[in-house]
Short mmCIF file of C-alpha atoms and ligand atoms in Angstrom, two decimals:
data_model
loop_
_atom_site.label_atom_id
_atom_site.label_comp_id
_atom_site.label_asym_id
_atom_site.label_seq_id
_atom_site.Cartn_x
_atom_site.Cartn_y
_atom_site.Cartn_z
CA UNK A 19 -23.73 -114.15 -193.29
CA UNK A 20 -22.95 -113.62 -196.99
CA UNK A 21 -23.29 -109.99 -198.03
CA UNK A 22 -25.00 -110.98 -201.30
CA UNK A 23 -27.80 -112.58 -199.25
CA UNK A 24 -28.13 -109.86 -196.64
CA UNK A 25 -30.98 -107.38 -197.00
CA UNK A 26 -28.91 -104.24 -196.79
CA UNK A 27 -30.14 -101.65 -199.27
CA UNK A 28 -27.07 -99.40 -199.56
CA UNK A 29 -27.75 -96.17 -201.45
CA UNK A 30 -25.19 -93.89 -203.07
CA UNK A 31 -27.19 -90.68 -202.83
CA UNK A 32 -27.00 -88.47 -199.83
CA UNK A 33 -30.57 -88.26 -198.52
CA UNK A 34 -31.61 -84.61 -198.65
CA UNK A 35 -33.67 -84.70 -195.47
CA UNK A 36 -30.76 -85.99 -193.38
CA UNK A 37 -28.90 -83.13 -191.76
CA UNK A 38 -26.50 -85.00 -189.49
CA UNK A 39 -24.01 -87.79 -190.10
CA UNK A 40 -25.76 -90.52 -188.13
CA UNK A 41 -29.02 -89.98 -189.98
CA UNK A 42 -27.26 -89.90 -193.36
CA UNK A 43 -25.26 -93.03 -192.60
CA UNK A 44 -28.18 -94.98 -191.22
CA UNK A 45 -30.19 -94.27 -194.35
CA UNK A 46 -27.27 -94.85 -196.74
CA UNK A 47 -26.34 -98.19 -195.21
CA UNK A 48 -29.96 -99.29 -195.08
CA UNK A 49 -30.13 -99.56 -191.29
CA UNK A 50 -33.50 -97.84 -191.15
CA UNK A 51 -36.23 -96.75 -193.49
CA UNK A 52 -38.55 -93.89 -192.72
CA UNK A 53 -42.18 -94.94 -192.69
CA UNK A 54 -43.65 -91.51 -191.89
CA UNK A 55 -42.38 -88.38 -190.10
CA UNK A 56 -40.48 -89.53 -187.01
CA UNK A 57 -41.43 -93.20 -187.48
CA UNK A 58 -38.97 -95.78 -188.81
CA UNK A 59 -38.68 -99.41 -189.79
CA UNK A 60 -35.52 -101.04 -188.51
CA UNK A 61 -33.90 -103.10 -191.27
CA UNK A 62 -31.61 -106.06 -190.48
CA UNK A 63 -28.34 -104.14 -190.06
CA UNK A 64 -29.84 -101.42 -187.87
CA UNK A 65 -31.91 -103.91 -185.92
CA UNK A 66 -28.84 -106.04 -185.18
CA UNK A 67 -27.00 -103.04 -183.73
CA UNK A 68 -30.01 -101.99 -181.67
CA UNK A 69 -30.38 -105.53 -180.28
CA UNK A 70 -26.73 -105.50 -179.17
CA UNK A 71 -27.28 -102.19 -177.36
CA UNK A 72 -30.46 -103.54 -175.78
CA UNK A 73 -28.61 -106.63 -174.51
CA UNK A 74 -25.88 -104.55 -172.82
CA UNK A 75 -28.54 -102.39 -171.18
CA UNK A 76 -30.37 -105.53 -170.02
CA UNK A 77 -27.24 -107.18 -168.57
CA UNK A 78 -26.31 -104.05 -166.62
CA UNK A 79 -29.86 -103.65 -165.28
CA UNK A 80 -29.91 -107.28 -164.16
CA UNK A 81 -26.49 -106.81 -162.56
CA UNK A 82 -27.92 -104.30 -160.05
CA UNK A 83 -30.86 -106.54 -159.25
CA UNK A 84 -33.47 -104.90 -161.47
CA UNK A 85 -36.06 -107.34 -162.83
CA UNK A 86 -37.24 -107.37 -166.41
CA UNK A 87 -40.93 -107.43 -167.28
CA UNK A 88 -43.04 -106.14 -170.14
CA UNK A 89 -45.87 -103.64 -170.08
CA UNK A 90 -48.09 -102.90 -173.09
CA UNK A 91 -47.63 -99.94 -175.43
CA UNK A 92 -51.34 -99.00 -175.23
CA UNK A 93 -52.58 -97.68 -171.90
CA UNK A 94 -55.93 -96.64 -170.50
CA UNK A 95 -56.47 -92.93 -169.84
CA UNK A 96 -57.97 -93.76 -166.41
CA UNK A 97 -54.66 -94.10 -164.59
CA UNK A 98 -53.35 -90.88 -166.16
CA UNK A 99 -56.44 -89.08 -164.90
CA UNK A 100 -55.69 -90.44 -161.42
CA UNK A 101 -52.15 -89.06 -161.44
CA UNK A 102 -53.32 -85.77 -162.93
CA UNK A 103 -51.05 -86.01 -165.95
CA UNK A 104 -53.68 -86.76 -168.60
CA UNK A 105 -54.34 -83.08 -169.35
CA UNK A 106 -50.87 -81.85 -168.35
CA UNK A 107 -49.03 -84.02 -170.86
CA UNK A 108 -50.51 -82.03 -173.71
CA UNK A 109 -50.21 -82.64 -177.43
CA UNK A 110 -47.20 -84.92 -177.23
CA UNK A 111 -49.52 -87.70 -176.09
CA UNK A 112 -51.11 -89.74 -178.85
CA UNK A 113 -54.71 -90.22 -177.72
CA UNK A 114 -56.86 -92.91 -179.27
CA UNK A 115 -60.28 -94.49 -178.73
CA UNK A 116 -61.15 -98.17 -178.89
CA UNK A 117 -64.40 -99.42 -180.53
CA UNK A 118 -66.33 -98.93 -177.28
CA UNK A 119 -65.25 -95.31 -177.28
CA UNK A 120 -62.90 -95.82 -174.32
CA UNK A 121 -60.09 -93.30 -174.13
CA UNK A 122 -56.72 -94.95 -174.60
CA UNK A 123 -53.25 -93.66 -175.36
CA UNK A 124 -49.96 -94.89 -176.77
CA UNK A 125 -47.61 -94.77 -173.78
CA UNK A 126 -45.04 -91.96 -173.83
CA UNK A 127 -43.69 -93.30 -170.49
CA UNK A 128 -44.91 -95.72 -167.81
CA UNK A 129 -44.92 -94.14 -164.33
CA UNK A 130 -48.71 -94.53 -164.01
CA UNK A 131 -48.91 -98.05 -165.41
CA UNK A 132 -46.15 -99.42 -163.19
CA UNK A 133 -47.68 -97.72 -160.13
CA UNK A 134 -50.97 -99.45 -160.98
CA UNK A 135 -49.21 -102.82 -161.30
CA UNK A 136 -47.42 -102.28 -158.02
CA UNK A 137 -50.33 -101.07 -155.90
CA UNK A 138 -52.44 -104.06 -156.80
CA UNK A 139 -49.91 -106.58 -155.53
CA UNK A 140 -47.45 -105.16 -153.01
CA UNK A 141 -48.82 -104.20 -149.61
CA UNK A 142 -46.01 -104.57 -147.12
CA UNK A 143 -42.63 -103.00 -146.50
CA UNK A 144 -41.26 -106.56 -146.37
CA UNK A 145 -41.44 -106.75 -150.18
CA UNK A 146 -39.36 -103.61 -150.62
CA UNK A 147 -37.10 -102.40 -152.17
CA UNK A 148 -37.89 -103.40 -155.75
CA UNK A 149 -36.66 -102.24 -159.13
CA UNK A 150 -38.64 -103.27 -162.22
CA UNK A 151 -37.86 -102.42 -165.81
CA UNK A 152 -38.94 -103.11 -169.34
CA UNK A 153 -37.62 -102.33 -172.80
CA UNK A 154 -40.52 -101.23 -174.90
CA UNK A 155 -41.59 -98.85 -177.67
CA UNK A 156 -42.81 -95.41 -176.67
CA UNK A 157 -44.70 -92.80 -178.64
CA UNK A 158 -44.37 -89.05 -178.27
CA UNK A 159 -45.96 -86.84 -180.86
CA UNK A 160 -42.88 -84.61 -181.09
CA UNK A 161 -43.65 -81.31 -182.77
CA UNK A 162 -40.43 -81.41 -184.79
CA UNK A 163 -39.09 -84.94 -185.13
CA UNK A 164 -35.56 -84.69 -186.54
CA UNK A 165 -32.08 -86.14 -186.76
CA UNK A 166 -33.38 -89.59 -187.66
CA UNK A 167 -33.61 -91.90 -184.68
CA UNK A 168 -32.36 -89.25 -182.27
CA UNK A 169 -35.62 -87.37 -181.91
CA UNK A 170 -38.47 -89.37 -183.31
CA UNK A 171 -42.07 -90.04 -182.48
CA UNK A 172 -41.79 -93.78 -181.97
CA UNK A 173 -38.67 -94.88 -180.12
CA UNK A 174 -37.33 -97.79 -178.09
CA UNK A 175 -36.67 -97.04 -174.42
CA UNK A 176 -35.49 -98.95 -171.39
CA UNK A 177 -37.47 -97.59 -168.49
CA UNK A 178 -36.98 -98.74 -164.93
CA UNK A 179 -38.93 -97.88 -161.78
CA UNK A 180 -37.77 -98.17 -158.18
CA UNK A 181 -39.97 -98.66 -155.10
CA UNK A 182 -38.75 -97.97 -151.57
CA UNK A 183 -40.24 -97.45 -148.14
CA UNK A 184 -38.32 -94.28 -147.31
CA UNK A 185 -36.71 -91.37 -149.13
CA UNK A 186 -33.40 -92.55 -147.75
CA UNK A 187 -33.85 -96.02 -149.27
CA UNK A 188 -34.99 -94.49 -152.54
CA UNK A 189 -31.77 -92.49 -152.84
CA UNK A 190 -29.86 -95.78 -152.57
CA UNK A 191 -31.82 -97.14 -155.53
CA UNK A 192 -31.07 -93.91 -157.38
CA UNK A 193 -27.34 -94.37 -156.73
CA UNK A 194 -27.42 -97.95 -157.98
CA UNK A 195 -29.00 -96.82 -161.21
CA UNK A 196 -26.53 -93.94 -161.53
CA UNK A 197 -23.69 -96.48 -161.30
CA UNK A 198 -25.37 -98.91 -163.68
CA UNK A 199 -25.78 -96.16 -166.30
CA UNK A 200 -22.11 -95.20 -166.19
CA UNK A 201 -21.15 -98.86 -166.62
CA UNK A 202 -23.67 -99.40 -169.41
CA UNK A 203 -22.42 -96.48 -171.49
CA UNK A 204 -18.79 -97.39 -170.82
CA UNK A 205 -19.40 -100.87 -172.28
CA UNK A 206 -20.59 -99.17 -175.46
CA UNK A 207 -17.34 -97.22 -175.70
CA UNK A 208 -19.05 -93.99 -174.63
CA UNK A 209 -17.98 -91.44 -172.06
CA UNK A 210 -21.24 -90.28 -170.57
CA UNK A 211 -21.29 -87.28 -168.24
CA UNK A 212 -23.98 -87.19 -165.55
CA UNK A 213 -25.45 -83.70 -165.30
CA UNK A 214 -27.89 -82.12 -162.91
CA UNK A 215 -31.07 -81.62 -164.93
CA UNK A 216 -34.58 -80.20 -164.94
CA UNK A 217 -37.30 -82.77 -164.33
CA UNK A 218 -39.88 -81.53 -166.88
CA UNK A 219 -43.11 -83.52 -167.27
CA UNK A 220 -41.81 -86.49 -165.22
CA UNK A 221 -41.46 -84.32 -162.09
CA UNK A 222 -39.56 -84.59 -158.80
CA UNK A 223 -36.66 -82.62 -157.43
CA UNK A 224 -33.64 -84.81 -158.14
CA UNK A 225 -32.62 -85.68 -161.65
CA UNK A 226 -29.56 -86.36 -163.79
CA UNK A 227 -29.16 -86.53 -167.52
CA UNK A 228 -26.41 -88.69 -169.00
CA UNK A 229 -24.87 -86.87 -171.90
CA UNK A 230 -22.26 -87.91 -174.42
CA UNK A 231 -20.18 -85.36 -176.28
CA UNK A 232 -21.05 -84.78 -179.92
CA UNK A 233 -20.98 -81.59 -181.97
CA UNK A 234 -24.40 -82.37 -183.40
CA UNK A 235 -26.03 -82.81 -179.99
CA UNK A 236 -29.13 -80.87 -179.08
CA UNK A 237 -27.99 -80.01 -175.56
CA UNK A 238 -25.42 -77.31 -174.95
CA UNK A 239 -23.20 -78.32 -172.05
CA UNK A 240 -20.81 -76.61 -169.65
CA UNK A 241 -18.49 -78.86 -167.71
CA UNK A 242 -15.20 -79.25 -165.90
CA UNK A 243 -12.88 -81.60 -167.82
CA UNK A 244 -11.90 -83.24 -164.52
CA UNK A 245 -15.15 -85.18 -164.70
CA UNK A 246 -13.42 -87.56 -167.13
CA UNK A 247 -10.71 -88.34 -164.57
CA UNK A 248 -13.01 -90.15 -162.15
CA UNK A 249 -12.30 -93.87 -162.22
CA UNK A 250 -15.51 -95.87 -161.90
CA UNK A 251 -13.57 -99.02 -160.98
CA UNK A 252 -12.66 -97.66 -157.59
CA UNK A 253 -16.25 -97.87 -156.33
CA UNK A 254 -17.78 -100.99 -154.87
CA UNK A 255 -21.37 -102.12 -155.23
CA UNK A 256 -22.27 -101.24 -151.65
CA UNK A 257 -24.46 -98.33 -150.55
CA UNK A 258 -21.73 -96.25 -148.90
CA UNK A 259 -19.37 -96.53 -151.87
CA UNK A 260 -22.15 -95.74 -154.37
CA UNK A 261 -23.13 -92.67 -152.35
CA UNK A 262 -19.49 -91.54 -152.43
CA UNK A 263 -19.45 -92.14 -156.20
CA UNK A 264 -22.47 -89.93 -156.78
CA UNK A 265 -21.00 -87.20 -154.55
CA UNK A 266 -17.67 -87.39 -156.42
CA UNK A 267 -19.41 -86.98 -159.76
CA UNK A 268 -21.88 -84.35 -158.73
CA UNK A 269 -19.40 -82.08 -156.98
CA UNK A 270 -17.66 -81.53 -160.33
CA UNK A 271 -19.40 -78.83 -162.33
CA UNK A 272 -21.40 -80.22 -165.29
CA UNK A 273 -24.71 -78.73 -166.44
CA UNK A 274 -26.80 -78.24 -169.56
CA UNK A 275 -27.86 -74.75 -170.63
CA UNK A 276 -31.14 -75.12 -168.68
CA UNK A 277 -29.13 -74.89 -165.43
CA UNK A 278 -26.14 -72.87 -166.66
CA UNK A 279 -25.11 -69.65 -164.92
CA UNK A 280 -21.99 -67.94 -166.27
CA UNK A 281 -20.94 -66.60 -162.89
CA UNK A 282 -21.14 -70.04 -161.24
CA UNK A 283 -19.25 -71.67 -164.09
CA UNK A 284 -16.36 -69.18 -163.85
CA UNK A 285 -16.28 -69.44 -160.08
CA UNK A 286 -16.24 -73.25 -159.99
CA UNK A 287 -14.14 -74.21 -163.01
CA UNK A 288 -10.56 -73.12 -163.78
CA UNK A 289 -10.28 -71.46 -167.21
CA UNK A 290 -8.10 -74.25 -168.66
CA UNK A 291 -10.59 -76.86 -167.50
CA UNK A 292 -13.69 -75.21 -168.93
CA UNK A 293 -15.44 -77.28 -171.54
CA UNK A 294 -18.28 -75.70 -173.51
CA UNK A 295 -19.62 -78.03 -176.13
CA UNK A 296 -22.66 -79.95 -177.26
CA UNK A 297 -23.95 -83.32 -176.29
CA UNK A 298 -26.64 -85.94 -176.76
CA UNK A 299 -28.82 -87.06 -173.88
CA UNK A 300 -28.75 -90.86 -173.87
CA UNK A 301 -30.23 -91.43 -170.42
CA UNK A 302 -32.20 -89.58 -167.79
CA UNK A 303 -32.96 -90.55 -164.19
CA UNK A 304 -35.50 -89.04 -161.80
CA UNK A 305 -36.37 -89.19 -158.16
CA UNK A 306 -39.91 -87.99 -157.49
CA UNK A 307 -40.78 -89.64 -154.17
CA UNK A 308 -44.59 -89.95 -153.92
CA UNK A 309 -45.58 -87.79 -156.89
CA UNK A 310 -47.46 -90.74 -158.45
CA UNK A 311 -47.96 -93.07 -155.51
CA UNK A 312 -49.83 -90.48 -153.44
CA UNK A 313 -52.58 -89.48 -155.90
CA UNK A 314 -52.78 -93.09 -157.12
CA UNK A 315 -53.06 -94.49 -153.59
CA UNK A 316 -50.12 -96.83 -153.84
CA UNK A 317 -49.80 -97.52 -150.11
CA UNK A 318 -47.51 -99.76 -148.11
CA UNK A 319 -47.75 -100.90 -144.48
CA UNK A 320 -44.60 -99.78 -142.69
CA UNK A 321 -43.01 -101.63 -139.75
CA UNK A 322 -45.61 -100.19 -137.32
CA UNK A 323 -48.51 -101.12 -139.56
CA UNK A 324 -48.99 -97.50 -140.63
CA UNK A 325 -49.89 -96.85 -144.27
CA UNK A 326 -47.42 -94.78 -146.24
CA UNK A 327 -47.04 -93.87 -149.93
CA UNK A 328 -44.28 -95.80 -151.62
CA UNK A 329 -41.25 -93.71 -152.70
CA UNK A 330 -40.45 -93.96 -156.39
CA UNK A 331 -37.92 -93.03 -159.02
CA UNK A 332 -37.80 -93.64 -162.77
CA UNK A 333 -34.83 -94.23 -165.01
CA UNK A 334 -34.74 -94.09 -168.81
CA UNK A 335 -32.23 -95.01 -171.51
CA UNK A 336 -32.89 -94.14 -175.15
CA UNK A 337 -32.02 -97.52 -176.71
CA UNK A 338 -32.91 -96.55 -180.29
CA UNK A 339 -31.43 -93.06 -179.85
CA UNK A 340 -28.15 -94.69 -178.79
CA UNK A 341 -27.70 -96.21 -182.26
CA UNK A 342 -27.52 -92.70 -183.74
CA UNK A 343 -25.61 -91.27 -180.79
CA UNK A 344 -22.89 -93.92 -181.04
CA UNK A 345 -22.44 -93.11 -184.74
CA UNK A 346 -22.16 -89.39 -183.93
CA UNK A 347 -19.55 -90.11 -181.26
CA UNK A 348 -17.44 -92.39 -183.49
CA UNK A 349 -17.68 -90.87 -186.93
CA UNK A 350 -14.36 -89.50 -188.14
CA UNK A 351 -13.00 -88.41 -191.53
CA UNK A 352 -15.74 -90.07 -193.57
CA UNK A 353 -15.15 -93.38 -191.82
CA UNK A 354 -17.49 -95.00 -189.37
CA UNK A 355 -16.09 -97.47 -186.86
CA UNK A 356 -18.40 -99.30 -184.50
CA UNK A 357 -17.20 -100.03 -180.96
CA UNK A 358 -16.52 -103.79 -180.84
CA UNK A 359 -19.36 -104.46 -178.41
CA UNK A 360 -22.00 -102.90 -180.68
CA UNK A 361 -20.73 -103.63 -184.18
CA UNK A 362 -23.23 -105.44 -186.44
CA UNK A 363 -20.46 -108.00 -187.21
CA UNK A 364 -17.14 -108.73 -185.53
CA UNK A 365 -15.21 -108.90 -188.80
CA UNK A 366 -15.69 -108.76 -192.57
CA UNK A 367 -13.82 -110.98 -195.04
CA UNK A 368 -13.15 -109.20 -198.32
CA UNK A 369 -11.89 -111.45 -201.12
CA UNK A 370 -10.69 -109.81 -204.33
CA UNK A 371 -12.99 -111.44 -206.88
CA UNK A 372 -13.06 -111.39 -210.66
CA UNK A 373 -15.00 -113.39 -213.27
CA UNK A 374 -12.01 -115.61 -214.10
CA UNK A 375 -10.62 -115.93 -210.64
CA UNK A 376 -12.71 -117.51 -207.92
CA UNK A 377 -9.70 -118.76 -205.95
CA UNK A 378 -9.82 -115.88 -203.45
CA UNK A 379 -13.52 -116.43 -202.87
CA UNK A 380 -12.89 -120.12 -202.14
CA UNK A 381 -10.16 -119.21 -199.63
CA UNK A 382 -12.47 -116.64 -198.08
CA UNK A 383 -15.18 -119.27 -197.68
CA UNK A 384 -12.74 -121.54 -195.84
CA UNK A 385 -11.85 -118.71 -193.44
CA UNK A 386 -15.54 -117.97 -193.04
CA UNK A 387 -16.31 -121.54 -191.99
CA UNK A 388 -13.45 -121.55 -189.50
CA UNK A 389 -14.55 -118.25 -187.93
CA UNK A 390 -18.16 -119.46 -187.63
CA UNK A 391 -16.83 -122.57 -185.83
CA UNK A 392 -15.06 -120.23 -183.43
CA UNK A 393 -18.33 -118.38 -182.73
CA UNK A 394 -17.16 -115.20 -184.41
CA UNK A 395 -19.92 -113.12 -186.02
CA UNK A 396 -18.54 -112.77 -189.54
CA UNK A 397 -19.69 -111.14 -192.78
CA UNK A 398 -18.33 -112.42 -196.08
CA UNK A 399 -18.35 -109.82 -198.85
CA UNK A 400 -18.90 -112.15 -201.79
CA UNK A 401 -20.21 -109.37 -204.05
CA UNK A 402 -18.45 -109.21 -207.42
CA UNK A 403 -17.13 -105.65 -207.46
CA UNK A 404 -13.70 -104.04 -207.38
CA UNK A 405 -11.75 -103.70 -204.15
CA UNK A 406 -11.80 -99.92 -204.10
CA UNK A 407 -15.62 -99.98 -204.04
CA UNK A 408 -15.53 -102.66 -201.36
CA UNK A 409 -13.28 -100.52 -199.16
CA UNK A 410 -15.55 -97.52 -199.62
CA UNK A 411 -18.59 -99.59 -198.70
CA UNK A 412 -16.99 -101.02 -195.57
CA UNK A 413 -15.73 -97.62 -194.46
CA UNK A 414 -19.41 -96.70 -194.45
CA UNK A 415 -20.68 -99.81 -192.69
CA UNK A 416 -17.95 -99.56 -190.06
CA UNK A 417 -17.22 -103.18 -189.08
CA UNK A 418 -14.05 -102.73 -186.99
CA UNK A 419 -11.91 -105.54 -188.55
CA UNK A 420 -11.27 -106.69 -192.10
CA UNK A 421 -9.58 -109.79 -193.50
CA UNK A 422 -8.47 -109.09 -197.05
CA UNK A 423 -7.95 -112.08 -199.31
CA UNK A 424 -5.99 -110.91 -202.35
CA UNK A 425 -2.47 -110.39 -203.68
CA UNK A 426 -0.88 -110.24 -200.23
CA UNK A 427 -2.28 -113.64 -199.25
CA UNK A 428 0.43 -116.28 -198.92
CA UNK A 429 -0.67 -119.77 -197.90
CA UNK A 430 -2.32 -119.49 -194.54
CA UNK A 431 -1.33 -115.83 -194.01
CA UNK A 432 -3.81 -113.06 -194.71
CA UNK A 433 -3.98 -109.30 -194.65
CA UNK A 434 -5.70 -108.23 -191.45
CA UNK A 435 -6.75 -104.65 -190.91
CA UNK A 436 -8.32 -102.72 -188.10
CA UNK A 437 -10.32 -99.82 -189.54
CA UNK A 438 -8.35 -96.56 -189.54
CA UNK A 439 -5.03 -98.38 -189.05
CA UNK A 440 -2.41 -100.05 -191.23
CA UNK A 441 -2.88 -103.67 -192.19
CA UNK A 442 -0.59 -106.53 -191.16
CA UNK A 443 -0.02 -110.01 -192.52
CA UNK A 444 -1.07 -112.62 -190.00
CA UNK A 445 -1.78 -116.33 -189.86
CA UNK A 446 -5.43 -117.30 -189.47
CA UNK A 447 -4.63 -118.63 -185.99
CA UNK A 448 -3.32 -115.23 -184.90
CA UNK A 449 -6.28 -113.45 -186.50
CA UNK A 450 -8.71 -115.63 -184.56
CA UNK A 451 -6.80 -114.95 -181.36
CA UNK A 452 -6.97 -111.18 -181.97
CA UNK A 453 -10.69 -111.31 -182.74
CA UNK A 454 -11.40 -113.35 -179.65
CA UNK A 455 -9.59 -110.84 -177.46
C1 P5A B 25 -37.52 -92.10 -167.27
C2 P5A B 25 -37.98 -93.46 -167.65
C3 P5A B 25 -38.52 -90.58 -169.02
O1 P5A B 25 -39.38 -90.76 -169.85
N1 P5A B 25 -39.82 -92.01 -167.57
C4 P5A B 25 -39.47 -93.41 -167.68
C5 P5A B 25 -38.65 -91.17 -167.63
N2 P5A B 25 -37.41 -89.87 -169.25
S1 P5A B 25 -37.05 -89.12 -170.61
O2 P5A B 25 -35.88 -88.33 -170.36
O3 P5A B 25 -38.16 -88.39 -171.10
O4 P5A B 25 -36.69 -90.22 -171.67
C6 P5A B 25 -35.68 -91.18 -171.39
C7 P5A B 25 -34.72 -91.28 -172.56
O5 P5A B 25 -35.42 -91.63 -173.75
C8 P5A B 25 -34.79 -91.04 -174.87
N3 P5A B 25 -35.77 -90.23 -175.62
C9 P5A B 25 -35.94 -90.26 -176.97
N4 P5A B 25 -35.32 -90.98 -177.93
C10 P5A B 25 -35.70 -90.78 -179.21
N5 P5A B 25 -36.67 -89.91 -179.58
C11 P5A B 25 -37.33 -89.18 -178.65
N6 P5A B 25 -38.31 -88.36 -179.03
C12 P5A B 25 -36.97 -89.34 -177.27
N7 P5A B 25 -37.39 -88.80 -176.11
C13 P5A B 25 -36.66 -89.35 -175.13
C14 P5A B 25 -33.67 -90.18 -174.36
O6 P5A B 25 -32.43 -90.88 -174.46
C15 P5A B 25 -34.03 -89.96 -172.91
O7 P5A B 25 -32.89 -89.76 -172.10
#
């Protein structure tokens, strides 16, 4: 893609309403545009990043055997009346009526809808266990939407739902998802800490939030630093190993302020290991057994032909929130650097251009063609402006690698720079090799 052709409305002014870095940066680099309070359009750059996050989430869900489907955003109030949550959910639910006066709502979550799908088709224990998920917009009429995409009204969520015959089986599904979440966030360059959490309006008695460290986070956290020492690679994808993994994580102290007790913290965590900081919740998993299946009559024949309520859990990842959260976790000294797996482009070529000298641009175009051939997602900054402005702009956009075509270019050797590090002069062959690694 040529930068001059890309719809990326960069603004110089610091948007007054944006209080945290990710919100400021996303507005300044034209990733999003506010449409009304807590509701955003995703412009090409922001959308590209979100799609990369979505794809990693999808691959890791598929890897544990979860199956993708798609449920609608608009739901009927009937099923919510059956579960008893229609009144309980309160003002956060956007309630609407269709032209026949039927009560509908814009889904804030999908426990009821998936239970309705499931009860109409699955009748026997032989079809269990199952995990279904979709990646779909949600609407919650947040009283104070803020921090850009981090707490908004309309947001993109991956929500998965597990169905098992017994509580024991359901805990195995929970462990699989726990493992999948740690892997998912690791692929995005994030260190997520699983923390025992309150279950709120979703319900149940077992729940973990996945929190990444960031000063601007909304959750205050108390944890033992040893939690970062656990090596996920040592666990296998078998039930016993996954159970051990969850025990290893959960025996290390890590809670948000909802569950924090000073005495417990001091008793369980050595002074030098105590970490009190803030974090952003990027995922949340719940086990609530038959909280929905029982009132909604989602029954299964067990081995003896006896009817029993299916045991369920639900598992959410804030896909759109992650875009902001990743910026918060990676922003440093006025420079933004995307993790390679998420970056909107793999590399940017920056030729030094002037009115009388188009030679560098021509060289840059040659490199561009070669990189495209090699399947590298490349941006060519063909805009006619001085190099110092170009560097400032790309420090903002945060593409992790730059190829600079200017005075240091000799023949087939170019200046290659990883953001935040010194540049080196490398042949195009070596540059391609580095980018492919
Ligand atoms: C789990 C999946 C649920 O809704 N039902 C289906 C369960 N959980 S949750 O914790 O309420 O939300 C899951 C994740 O969605 C993100 N999130 C938000 N992102 C942006 N703006 C919001 N207002 C918002 N609310 C929730 C979070 O990442 C959360 O972990």
